[in-house]
XYZ file of C-alpha atoms in Angstrom:
676
model
C 0.314 -101.005 0.329
C 1.287 -99.242 3.535
C 2.263 -101.779 6.202
C 0.757 -101.624 9.683
C 3.276 -100.197 12.120
C 3.622 -100.970 15.790
C 2.957 -98.132 18.269
C 6.686 -97.945 18.944
C 7.342 -96.614 15.432
C 6.507 -93.035 16.346
C 6.675 -91.231 13.052
C 3.711 -88.991 13.826
C 5.690 -86.432 15.801
C 5.683 -82.854 14.560
C 9.127 -82.089 13.180
C 10.708 -78.831 12.060
C 12.300 -78.165 8.672
C 16.009 -78.089 9.378
C 18.824 -80.126 7.842
C 21.566 -82.587 8.493
C 24.878 -84.582 8.630
C 26.475 -86.884 6.261
C 25.108 -90.104 7.644
C 23.271 -92.055 4.998
C 21.717 -95.294 6.222
C 19.620 -97.250 3.722
C 18.280 -100.238 5.546
C 17.222 -103.856 5.436
C 15.128 -104.977 2.508
C 13.727 -108.195 3.967
C 11.936 -109.012 7.183
C 11.420 -112.298 8.937
C 8.582 -113.265 11.275
C 7.931 -111.074 14.267
C 9.365 -112.277 17.561
C 9.480 -110.873 21.052
C 12.812 -109.390 22.078
C 14.474 -110.702 25.220
C 13.674 -108.524 28.208
C 17.334 -107.632 28.741
C 17.649 -106.109 25.271
C 16.971 -102.319 25.045
C 14.212 -101.350 22.615
C 15.455 -97.781 21.773
C 11.938 -96.375 22.314
C 13.035 -93.825 24.891
C 15.771 -91.419 23.740
C 19.136 -91.372 25.507
C 19.238 -87.794 26.839
C 22.719 -86.449 27.557
C 22.162 -82.714 27.917
C 24.814 -82.124 25.249
C 24.424 -79.242 22.783
C 25.637 -79.386 19.168
C 24.411 -75.982 18.045
C 26.566 -75.854 14.891
C 25.460 -79.274 13.622
C 22.444 -80.065 11.458
C 20.744 -83.304 10.513
C 18.577 -84.749 7.753
C 16.877 -88.005 8.775
C 15.165 -89.989 6.020
C 13.032 -93.110 6.348
C 11.475 -94.466 3.147
C 9.304 -97.424 4.052
C 6.376 -97.034 1.661
C 7.540 -97.290 -1.965
C 5.049 -96.622 -4.737
C 6.400 -99.206 -7.187
C 8.963 -101.267 -5.261
C 8.692 -103.622 -2.285
C 8.265 -101.733 0.981
C 11.209 -101.602 3.407
C 10.304 -103.072 6.808
C 11.276 -101.008 9.863
C 12.654 -98.070 7.833
C 10.469 -95.518 9.611
C 11.292 -96.975 13.004
C 14.995 -96.910 12.203
C 14.750 -93.277 11.123
C 12.876 -92.448 14.314
C 15.624 -94.021 16.419
C 18.304 -92.034 14.611
C 16.222 -88.874 14.870
C 16.130 -89.381 18.638
C 19.917 -89.753 18.647
C 20.656 -86.500 16.807
C 18.142 -84.502 18.883
C 18.565 -85.873 22.392
C 21.931 -87.660 22.487
C 23.977 -85.518 20.120
C 21.968 -82.423 21.076
C 21.241 -80.843 17.685
C 18.520 -78.159 18.081
C 15.076 -79.066 16.751
C 15.109 -76.261 14.202
C 18.258 -77.729 12.640
C 16.857 -81.240 12.165
C 14.698 -82.339 9.228
C 12.775 -85.601 9.419
C 11.622 -86.831 5.983
C 9.223 -89.797 6.027
C 8.774 -91.541 2.665
C 10.751 -88.777 0.944
C 11.208 -88.387 -2.779
C 14.670 -87.919 -4.248
C 14.260 -84.210 -4.929
C 13.216 -83.635 -1.292
C 16.363 -85.418 -0.137
C 18.500 -83.372 -2.512
C 16.962 -80.087 -1.387
C 17.308 -80.882 2.326
C 20.941 -82.022 2.116
C 21.925 -79.050 -0.046
C 20.317 -76.672 2.429
C 22.039 -78.441 5.315
C 25.435 -78.262 3.657
C 24.929 -74.606 2.815
C 24.119 -73.568 6.367
C 26.803 -75.575 8.219
C 30.227 -73.999 8.054
C 33.672 -74.974 9.344
C 33.460 -76.443 12.823
C 29.978 -77.863 12.239
C 28.888 -81.277 11.109
C 26.120 -82.385 8.759
C 24.394 -85.667 9.628
C 22.329 -87.365 6.908
C 20.538 -90.600 7.731
C 18.811 -92.661 5.029
C 16.682 -95.769 5.527
C 15.281 -97.317 2.354
C 16.223 -98.965 -0.930
C 19.611 -98.628 -2.576
C 20.559 -99.449 -6.164
C 23.418 -99.210 -8.617
C 23.254 -97.087 -11.752
C 22.736 -99.246 -14.846
C 26.390 -98.874 -15.805
C 27.507 -99.802 -12.284
C 29.320 -96.489 -11.804
C 27.493 -94.988 -8.807
C 25.688 -96.148 -5.701
C 22.214 -94.634 -5.493
C 19.678 -94.040 -2.716
C 16.135 -94.347 -4.056
C 13.288 -91.995 -3.206
C 9.788 -93.247 -2.426
C 8.566 -92.766 -5.992
C 11.412 -94.751 -7.565
C 10.501 -96.566 -10.773
C 11.101 -100.241 -11.528
C 12.926 -99.479 -14.770
C 16.709 -99.556 -14.161
C 17.161 -96.805 -16.751
C 14.953 -94.545 -14.608
C 16.770 -95.148 -11.322
C 18.882 -92.016 -11.543
C 15.815 -89.795 -12.025
C 14.342 -90.958 -8.725
C 17.549 -91.240 -6.734
C 20.456 -89.376 -5.230
C 23.978 -90.710 -5.411
C 26.187 -91.185 -2.377
C 28.868 -89.086 -4.075
C 26.447 -86.193 -4.577
C 25.250 -86.352 -0.981
C 28.827 -86.140 0.209
C 29.444 -83.066 -1.956
C 26.194 -81.343 -0.931
C 26.763 -82.015 2.760
C 30.231 -80.446 2.748
C 29.445 -77.548 0.396
C 29.440 -74.968 3.195
C 32.794 -76.034 4.626
C 31.499 -78.245 7.427
C 32.250 -81.907 8.032
C 30.053 -84.827 6.978
C 29.789 -88.430 8.123
C 28.169 -90.800 5.617
C 26.870 -93.923 7.298
C 25.555 -96.104 4.493
C 23.526 -99.193 5.377
C 22.151 -100.105 1.948
C 21.764 -103.123 -0.264
C 22.566 -101.636 -3.657
C 20.512 -104.232 -5.514
C 18.971 -103.927 -8.938
C 19.970 -101.837 -11.911
C 23.579 -102.945 -11.764
C 25.642 -104.436 -14.529
C 23.791 -107.738 -14.141
C 20.485 -106.067 -14.986
C 18.823 -108.114 -12.243
C 17.830 -107.606 -8.627
C 15.009 -107.170 -6.172
C 13.995 -103.959 -7.918
C 13.562 -105.587 -11.321
C 12.461 -109.105 -10.544
C 13.669 -112.454 -9.262
C 16.751 -112.283 -7.082
C 18.656 -109.859 -4.994
C 22.081 -109.361 -6.504
C 24.858 -107.930 -4.377
C 26.664 -105.007 -5.932
C 29.983 -105.075 -7.788
C 33.139 -104.152 -5.950
C 33.265 -100.540 -4.812
C 35.635 -98.614 -2.617
C 34.574 -96.529 0.351
C 36.048 -93.068 0.220
C 37.029 -90.727 2.997
C 38.549 -87.271 3.114
C 39.542 -84.996 5.933
C 36.102 -83.429 5.605
C 33.923 -86.509 5.108
C 33.783 -90.049 6.482
C 31.611 -92.984 5.418
C 30.272 -95.802 7.549
C 28.825 -98.713 5.554
C 26.712 -101.499 7.033
C 28.103 -104.095 4.648
C 30.960 -104.759 2.340
C 30.507 -105.249 -1.416
C 28.507 -108.339 -2.408
C 26.877 -108.513 1.047
C 23.270 -107.875 2.029
C 22.105 -106.181 5.195
C 19.595 -108.005 7.391
C 16.661 -107.069 9.605
C 16.296 -107.895 13.285
C 12.544 -108.565 13.635
C 12.745 -109.241 17.383
C 13.415 -105.530 18.015
C 11.608 -104.166 14.924
C 14.740 -102.562 13.472
C 17.338 -103.202 10.827
C 20.180 -105.107 12.479
C 22.858 -102.562 11.620
C 20.799 -99.546 12.642
C 19.747 -101.114 15.928
C 23.351 -101.664 16.983
C 24.681 -98.475 15.367
C 22.219 -96.282 17.261
C 22.896 -98.299 20.393
C 26.643 -97.807 19.920
C 26.092 -94.037 19.711
C 23.982 -94.106 22.905
C 27.003 -95.448 24.792
C 27.059 -99.188 24.132
C 30.371 -98.858 22.246
C 32.132 -96.712 24.865
C 35.373 -98.475 25.835
C 35.157 -101.019 23.011
C 38.775 -100.396 21.943
C 40.700 -100.083 25.211
C 38.128 -101.124 27.815
C 38.028 -97.630 29.361
C 34.695 -95.811 29.385
C 35.154 -92.029 29.066
C 31.638 -90.970 28.076
C 32.571 -90.499 24.403
C 32.123 -92.815 21.399
C 34.558 -92.646 18.489
C 34.055 -93.991 15.000
C 36.531 -96.778 15.679
C 34.695 -97.816 18.857
C 31.283 -97.685 17.180
C 32.307 -99.800 14.190
C 34.106 -102.406 16.267
C 31.100 -102.746 18.544
C 28.623 -103.150 15.689
C 30.827 -105.741 13.946
C 31.031 -107.755 17.158
C 27.309 -107.483 17.906
C 26.308 -108.500 14.391
C 28.573 -111.520 14.532
C 26.871 -112.557 17.742
C 23.302 -112.286 16.487
C 23.868 -113.050 12.797
C 27.146 -115.012 12.860
C 28.090 -114.198 9.254
C 27.223 -112.361 6.055
C 27.412 -108.683 7.118
C 30.573 -106.769 8.003
C 30.261 -103.003 8.566
C 33.113 -100.841 7.274
C 34.240 -97.370 8.309
C 36.291 -95.108 6.044
C 37.683 -92.097 7.903
C 40.875 -90.084 7.854
C 41.285 -91.030 11.535
C 38.481 -93.176 12.986
C 40.037 -93.111 16.449
C 39.635 -89.316 16.608
C 36.212 -89.125 14.917
C 34.032 -88.411 17.969
C 30.417 -89.243 17.140
C 28.795 -88.958 20.585
C 29.653 -87.239 23.863
C 28.375 -87.538 27.409
C 26.870 -90.992 26.888
C 26.294 -93.384 29.775
C 24.026 -96.137 28.467
C 25.390 -99.691 28.699
C 24.500 -102.143 25.974
C 23.082 -105.669 26.241
C 25.291 -108.426 27.606
C 26.714 -111.209 25.482
C 24.095 -113.550 26.949
C 21.317 -111.114 25.985
C 22.663 -110.882 22.425
C 22.693 -114.664 22.134
C 19.126 -114.735 23.405
C 18.257 -112.143 20.787
C 19.789 -114.384 18.142
C 17.767 -117.335 19.401
C 14.573 -115.246 19.424
C 15.131 -114.637 15.713
C 15.442 -118.360 15.047
C 19.189 -118.783 15.217
C 22.090 -117.239 13.333
C 21.321 -115.577 10.030
C 22.605 -117.634 7.131
C 25.402 -116.352 4.966
C 23.987 -114.029 2.313
C 25.581 -114.929 -1.000
C 25.618 -112.730 -4.033
C 22.901 -114.758 -5.754
C 20.732 -115.684 -2.762
C 16.971 -115.540 -3.188
C 15.357 -112.543 -1.528
C 12.924 -113.241 1.269
C 10.784 -110.346 0.121
C 10.665 -111.454 -3.496
C 10.312 -109.094 -6.403
C 6.694 -109.576 -7.298
C 5.089 -107.934 -4.266
C 5.893 -106.206 -1.030
C 4.518 -108.828 1.334
C 6.888 -111.668 0.609
C 7.523 -113.797 -2.444
C 5.534 -115.365 -5.286
C 4.616 -118.955 -6.030
C 5.957 -120.623 -9.155
C 2.526 -120.455 -10.796
C 2.147 -116.787 -10.003
C 5.591 -116.096 -11.435
C 4.718 -117.893 -14.680
C 1.551 -115.826 -14.982
C 3.500 -112.651 -14.294
C 6.026 -113.511 -17.004
C 3.261 -114.228 -19.487
C 1.578 -110.922 -18.654
C 4.886 -109.124 -19.060
C 5.400 -110.695 -22.494
C 1.926 -109.592 -23.576
C 2.549 -106.058 -22.302
C 5.873 -105.868 -24.140
C 4.250 -107.090 -27.352
C 1.599 -104.371 -27.045
C 4.265 -101.721 -26.445
C 6.239 -102.912 -29.485
C 3.135 -102.854 -31.694
C 2.191 -99.398 -30.449
C 5.711 -98.095 -31.055
C 5.798 -99.492 -34.594
C 2.472 -97.867 -35.405
C 3.602 -94.527 -33.974
C 6.775 -94.652 -36.069
C 4.762 -95.259 -39.248
C 2.243 -92.524 -38.439
C 5.038 -90.059 -37.571
C 6.782 -90.672 -40.898
C 3.533 -90.125 -42.771
C 2.784 -86.903 -40.868
C 6.315 -85.559 -41.487
C 5.906 -86.254 -45.214
C 2.582 -84.420 -45.169
C 4.249 -81.389 -43.561
C 7.056 -81.439 -46.120
C 4.547 -81.525 -48.985
C 2.638 -78.596 -47.496
C 5.820 -76.514 -47.358
C 6.752 -77.358 -50.951
C 3.352 -76.147 -52.070
C 3.538 -72.944 -49.977
C 7.146 -72.070 -50.809
C 6.321 -72.338 -54.503
C 4.117 -69.215 -54.307
C 6.334 -67.087 -52.025
C 8.073 -64.146 -53.685
C 8.034 -60.646 -52.168
C 7.817 -61.207 -48.401
C 4.571 -59.269 -48.193
C 2.432 -59.168 -45.075
C 0.076 -61.690 -46.661
C 2.938 -64.101 -47.368
C 4.333 -63.707 -43.856
C 0.898 -64.461 -42.435
C 0.745 -67.710 -44.445
C 4.210 -68.771 -43.360
C 3.440 -67.955 -39.718
C 0.306 -70.085 -39.997
C 2.383 -72.929 -41.441
C 4.881 -72.673 -38.568
C 2.120 -72.639 -35.934
C 0.320 -75.597 -37.508
C 3.247 -77.894 -38.146
C 5.183 -77.040 -34.967
C 2.256 -78.608 -33.113
C 1.984 -81.688 -35.355
C 1.352 -84.944 -33.515
C 0.055 -88.466 -34.050
C -1.638 -90.896 -31.684
C -2.598 -94.530 -31.184
C -5.648 -95.736 -29.260
C -5.383 -99.204 -27.691
C -6.230 -101.039 -24.473
C -3.929 -98.736 -22.519
C -5.735 -95.639 -23.771
C -4.431 -92.951 -26.091
C -0.687 -92.580 -26.655
C 0.309 -89.321 -28.342
C 3.618 -88.325 -29.900
C 4.785 -85.007 -31.267
C 6.212 -85.055 -34.793
C 9.243 -83.060 -35.920
C 8.650 -81.531 -39.340
C 12.059 -80.438 -40.636
C 10.572 -77.798 -42.924
C 9.348 -75.799 -39.916
C 12.946 -74.623 -39.350
C 13.133 -73.600 -43.013
C 9.913 -71.610 -42.652
C 11.231 -69.891 -39.517
C 14.421 -68.955 -41.334
C 12.318 -67.446 -44.178
C 10.470 -65.285 -41.641
C 13.726 -64.078 -40.106
C 15.709 -63.407 -43.286
C 14.414 -59.842 -43.748
C 16.010 -58.601 -40.546
C 17.352 -59.562 -37.139
C 14.675 -57.821 -35.119
C 14.464 -54.546 -33.302
C 13.886 -53.876 -29.630
C 10.297 -53.349 -28.569
C 8.635 -56.229 -30.406
C 8.793 -60.012 -30.511
C 11.290 -61.618 -32.852
C 11.426 -64.998 -34.600
C 14.738 -66.817 -34.348
C 15.527 -69.069 -37.325
C 16.471 -71.888 -34.958
C 14.694 -71.181 -31.663
C 11.335 -69.860 -32.808
C 9.537 -66.969 -31.133
C 11.469 -64.836 -28.663
C 9.318 -62.524 -26.566
C 10.382 -58.938 -25.977
C 10.938 -58.214 -22.272
C 11.012 -54.444 -21.628
C 13.403 -52.671 -19.253
C 12.006 -51.956 -15.807
C 12.263 -52.103 -12.028
C 10.825 -54.852 -9.817
C 11.085 -56.342 -6.339
C 13.170 -59.506 -6.499
C 12.752 -62.208 -3.843
C 9.746 -63.092 -1.713
C 7.997 -61.577 1.304
C 8.520 -63.279 4.660
C 4.849 -64.302 4.625
C 5.150 -66.416 1.444
C 4.710 -70.130 2.134
C 7.888 -72.139 1.581
C 10.123 -69.083 1.561
C 13.863 -69.761 1.947
C 16.363 -67.540 3.726
C 18.129 -66.653 0.447
C 15.027 -64.990 -1.069
C 15.502 -61.613 0.661
C 13.508 -58.934 -1.135
C 15.393 -56.086 -2.828
C 14.815 -53.633 -5.684
C 16.354 -54.497 -9.057
C 16.413 -52.293 -12.153
C 17.081 -53.764 -15.588
C 18.219 -50.851 -17.707
C 17.887 -52.613 -21.084
C 15.158 -54.739 -22.582
C 16.005 -58.177 -23.962
C 14.462 -61.083 -25.816
C 13.733 -64.401 -24.112
C 12.586 -67.622 -25.749
C 8.865 -68.089 -25.251
C 9.485 -71.717 -24.317
C 12.281 -73.917 -23.015
C 14.760 -75.261 -25.580
C 13.144 -78.375 -27.033
C 14.644 -81.734 -27.863
C 14.130 -81.030 -31.557
C 15.937 -77.683 -31.356
C 18.787 -79.227 -29.380
C 19.223 -82.122 -31.789
C 19.173 -79.807 -34.818
C 22.141 -77.887 -33.389
C 24.067 -80.508 -31.393
C 23.329 -83.645 -33.432
C 22.217 -85.790 -30.496
C 19.544 -85.932 -27.799
C 20.608 -86.462 -24.160
C 17.065 -86.371 -22.775
C 15.818 -89.057 -20.415
C 12.340 -88.441 -21.808
C 13.369 -88.712 -25.457
C 10.150 -90.620 -26.236
C 8.204 -87.496 -25.258
C 9.138 -86.061 -28.633
C 10.878 -83.121 -30.302
C 8.506 -80.486 -28.859
C 9.223 -81.534 -25.275
C 11.973 -79.711 -23.378
C 15.486 -81.056 -23.599
C 16.813 -82.205 -20.198
C 19.860 -83.884 -18.705
C 21.915 -80.928 -19.912
C 24.495 -79.250 -17.706
C 25.158 -75.532 -17.407
C 28.290 -76.107 -19.485
C 26.206 -77.876 -22.140
C 23.738 -74.965 -22.262
C 26.549 -72.445 -22.749
C 28.001 -74.529 -25.587
C 24.560 -74.743 -27.221
C 24.250 -70.939 -27.033
C 27.618 -70.549 -28.775
C 26.690 -72.915 -31.585
C 23.236 -71.498 -32.250
C 24.698 -67.962 -32.152
C 27.059 -68.895 -34.975
C 24.224 -70.585 -36.809
C 21.794 -67.633 -36.614
C 24.290 -64.773 -36.688
C 23.142 -63.189 -33.411
C 24.440 -63.474 -29.837
C 22.415 -65.773 -27.585
C 23.143 -66.397 -23.906
C 21.609 -67.717 -20.709
C 19.522 -65.090 -18.892
C 20.837 -63.678 -15.624
C 18.988 -64.729 -12.498
C 17.382 -61.281 -12.167
C 16.333 -61.284 -15.838
C 14.799 -64.717 -15.379
C 12.741 -63.731 -12.318
C 11.693 -60.405 -13.861
C 10.496 -62.210 -17.007
C 8.806 -64.976 -14.994
C 6.825 -62.430 -12.976
C 5.556 -60.997 -16.267
C 4.603 -57.671 -14.738
C 2.275 -59.530 -12.364
C 2.277 -60.122 -8.605
C 1.408 -63.829 -8.587
C 3.353 -66.531 -6.740
C 3.868 -68.529 -9.939
C 4.577 -67.361 -13.485
C 1.164 -66.000 -14.418
C -1.057 -67.405 -11.664
C -1.431 -68.122 -7.954
C -2.320 -71.719 -8.871
C 0.716 -73.653 -10.075
C -0.978 -76.385 -12.116
C -2.760 -73.849 -14.338
C 0.558 -72.553 -15.667
C 2.968 -75.445 -15.264
C 3.697 -79.171 -15.117
C 4.714 -80.121 -11.554
C 4.582 -83.308 -9.467
C 0.831 -82.873 -8.885
C -0.139 -83.070 -12.564
C 2.843 -84.157 -14.669
C 2.442 -87.915 -14.373
C 6.174 -88.073 -13.536
C 7.303 -86.894 -16.974
C 7.906 -83.815 -19.078
C 5.322 -82.478 -21.532
C 5.372 -80.614 -24.843
C 6.211 -76.941 -24.336
C 3.478 -74.285 -24.166
C 0.823 -76.746 -23.035
C -0.192 -74.493 -20.139
C -1.317 -70.871 -19.795
C 1.232 -68.120 -20.470
C 2.284 -65.330 -18.121
C 1.944 -61.592 -18.641
C 4.852 -61.465 -21.114
C 3.501 -64.394 -23.142
C 6.102 -66.860 -21.811
C 5.340 -70.587 -21.413
C 6.551 -72.989 -18.725
C 8.406 -70.476 -16.556
C 6.646 -72.547 -13.894
C 7.374 -76.273 -14.059
C 8.154 -78.758 -16.833
C 11.962 -78.504 -16.356
C 14.147 -76.309 -14.180
C 16.079 -73.682 -16.165
C 19.754 -72.791 -15.836
C 20.658 -69.111 -15.507
C 24.055 -67.552 -16.123
C 24.662 -66.528 -12.491
C 26.869 -68.039 -9.834
C 24.966 -68.714 -6.630
C 25.479 -66.280 -3.766
C 23.671 -64.022 -1.311
C 21.597 -61.251 -2.849
C 23.106 -57.733 -2.781
C 21.807 -55.322 -0.176
C 19.799 -52.300 -1.213
C 18.713 -51.365 -4.734
C 20.859 -52.553 -7.650
C 20.929 -52.264 -11.437
C 21.617 -55.110 -13.853
C 23.057 -57.548 -11.254
C 25.035 -60.465 -12.655
C 25.209 -62.808 -9.651
C 28.022 -63.607 -7.242
C 31.580 -62.831 -8.338
C 32.867 -66.182 -7.077
C 31.504 -69.610 -6.257
C 31.281 -73.055 -7.829
C 27.503 -73.499 -8.139
C 25.258 -72.034 -10.854
C 21.628 -71.061 -10.263
C 18.612 -72.704 -11.841
C 14.991 -71.601 -11.500
C 11.331 -72.382 -12.066
C 10.532 -75.840 -10.714
C 9.942 -78.970 -12.737
C 7.826 -82.033 -13.468
C 9.245 -83.878 -10.444
C 8.903 -81.080 -7.889
C 6.085 -79.672 -5.755
C 4.225 -76.387 -6.225
C 6.237 -74.867 -3.377
C 9.404 -75.421 -5.405
C 7.910 -73.769 -8.503
C 7.524 -70.295 -6.963
C 9.108 -67.593 -9.129
C 11.276 -66.472 -6.183
C 12.722 -69.891 -5.289
C 16.436 -70.389 -5.953
C 18.199 -73.717 -6.517
C 21.828 -74.305 -7.448
C 24.056 -77.131 -8.632
C 27.479 -77.874 -10.040
C 27.740 -76.542 -13.621
C 28.675 -80.034 -14.805
C 25.576 -81.649 -13.294
C 23.113 -83.294 -15.694
C 19.687 -84.181 -14.327
C 16.443 -85.402 -15.855
C 14.705 -82.282 -14.573
C 17.274 -79.682 -15.757
C 16.865 -77.687 -18.994
C 17.108 -74.048 -20.070
C 15.963 -71.288 -22.416
C 18.087 -68.639 -24.091
C 18.025 -64.844 -24.039
C 19.291 -62.296 -26.548
C 20.464 -58.790 -25.682
C 18.840 -55.874 -27.495
C 21.134 -54.575 -30.297
């Protein structure tokens, strides 16, 4: 349910698509009753305009108030609006370098911060502000910021979240500075397995250490095992209200009593600590980690004077007195059962009973699927024994029968119909690999026609040719790094018709890293890094006796275009050729479930993103032949969009990049083979 916002929460402004700092502020998770603020307390509605200009900075401002499956976060949009006003009018960052993301999903946050970090070089600063829910990874290893579509399952947190560590790395990737200001309750999903995100109580996070480098600082609203609080009287989170105020000038002179028109990190943190103690008395202590907080200048040219001590005490009284100490096991005011505030004991008992019934149904369904899958696999094995008993000379007729077997049993599946509808599961028939090997044993293929890999199935022949790589300036969603240029591929190559599946990965590597492992062996493998993909290519090359590799970025785009001029791989309508956020149901799907492109390739649009061999870098100028990516750089390119991303991100020209060690629930790959 979307809460009703006051007119002061002005999130309807038109904002441009630029990017930002390293300030991450995930805000209060509970709200008390509304109260009128004392007249002497500023309301932050009007921006503090200084006339300053920070032309080399950029900012990403995120406010996630409306969560699809979790309790909403009161005041998050208003907090983001206040910080947006700071970066634009007080700090002076140009409008075209600021991105405001209301109710953003994790992938939108990732994309914006990466773009910000990439465009801000030495001498500039990237500001990233986050208001919303925080959580810990199930193993307690990383603090996470949750997107608006975050799931309630702790195991799924990472798929719908970005980590603070990643944000820091993305924000500084171009050589600029970053300031991470983190005001988050990292509840739920931690080592306790409890929390506001999973039911019952809010659990403060385990001990963690703030980190700072010469390039990045972090400002946290609380210490470990503390919870941040709202300030209903001013319709803001308490930390954000005073932090933004501090940056408007309220903290100027906090250290030495001398106002000079500038606010340092040390001044800002000291002011916020003092103000929170006045209005809350206890339970929340902001922390700043910086290589030198006294020299970290956050705002210049500020003149605004903050509320007096008497006004702060009145603000505390308007909220009903000092906020009680927030212990690690205190009961959440917002509850876990709904977004509007708590459940009665009877309601909780009913919820628990319903949960038990649902779990029993899931267990029964899973048991039935296991039994049906075993029976189907046995049926496939028996069919191969019967067929293989009549094979002898490898004639065209025999090959046709074996190809029919492969096509039939590669698509084997079972299903269960119950009160929740139909649940389907693909079945891995081990003999399919044996049949593929039989088809391939007579030769290793010749250029000009498709070839069947013993392990990877059909590989489509992609002919040599020339094409225009990149996108025209008129294409919606176009990024600056998609500059059009002519590329000639002088040799044809083979490319897998589909993404590497979980079954193919497990057959070679002996394990399955996929977050969607229940999707089945014909679904794409994911949560594999670039390094993992390269290792897989080495192992399957030794297994099949041919050299496999990741395609280059130019090979990938050339193959995805399929000799066509469409925006997506085979169509101008993304959902007809791929699984994206609009139609995926927030999960991967069995490969080749959508229409193919002109070269007969499946899922070049959507399902999972696909690693390429190239390092990320600017495109070459002019016409080139057989480009192999940048000669230096730490990031590797991946392409094609995925189940979690929008149609705009599935365009064949769009380029994304990440650390080669990164494993994500939307990252997979397919292999190529060079013509002999």
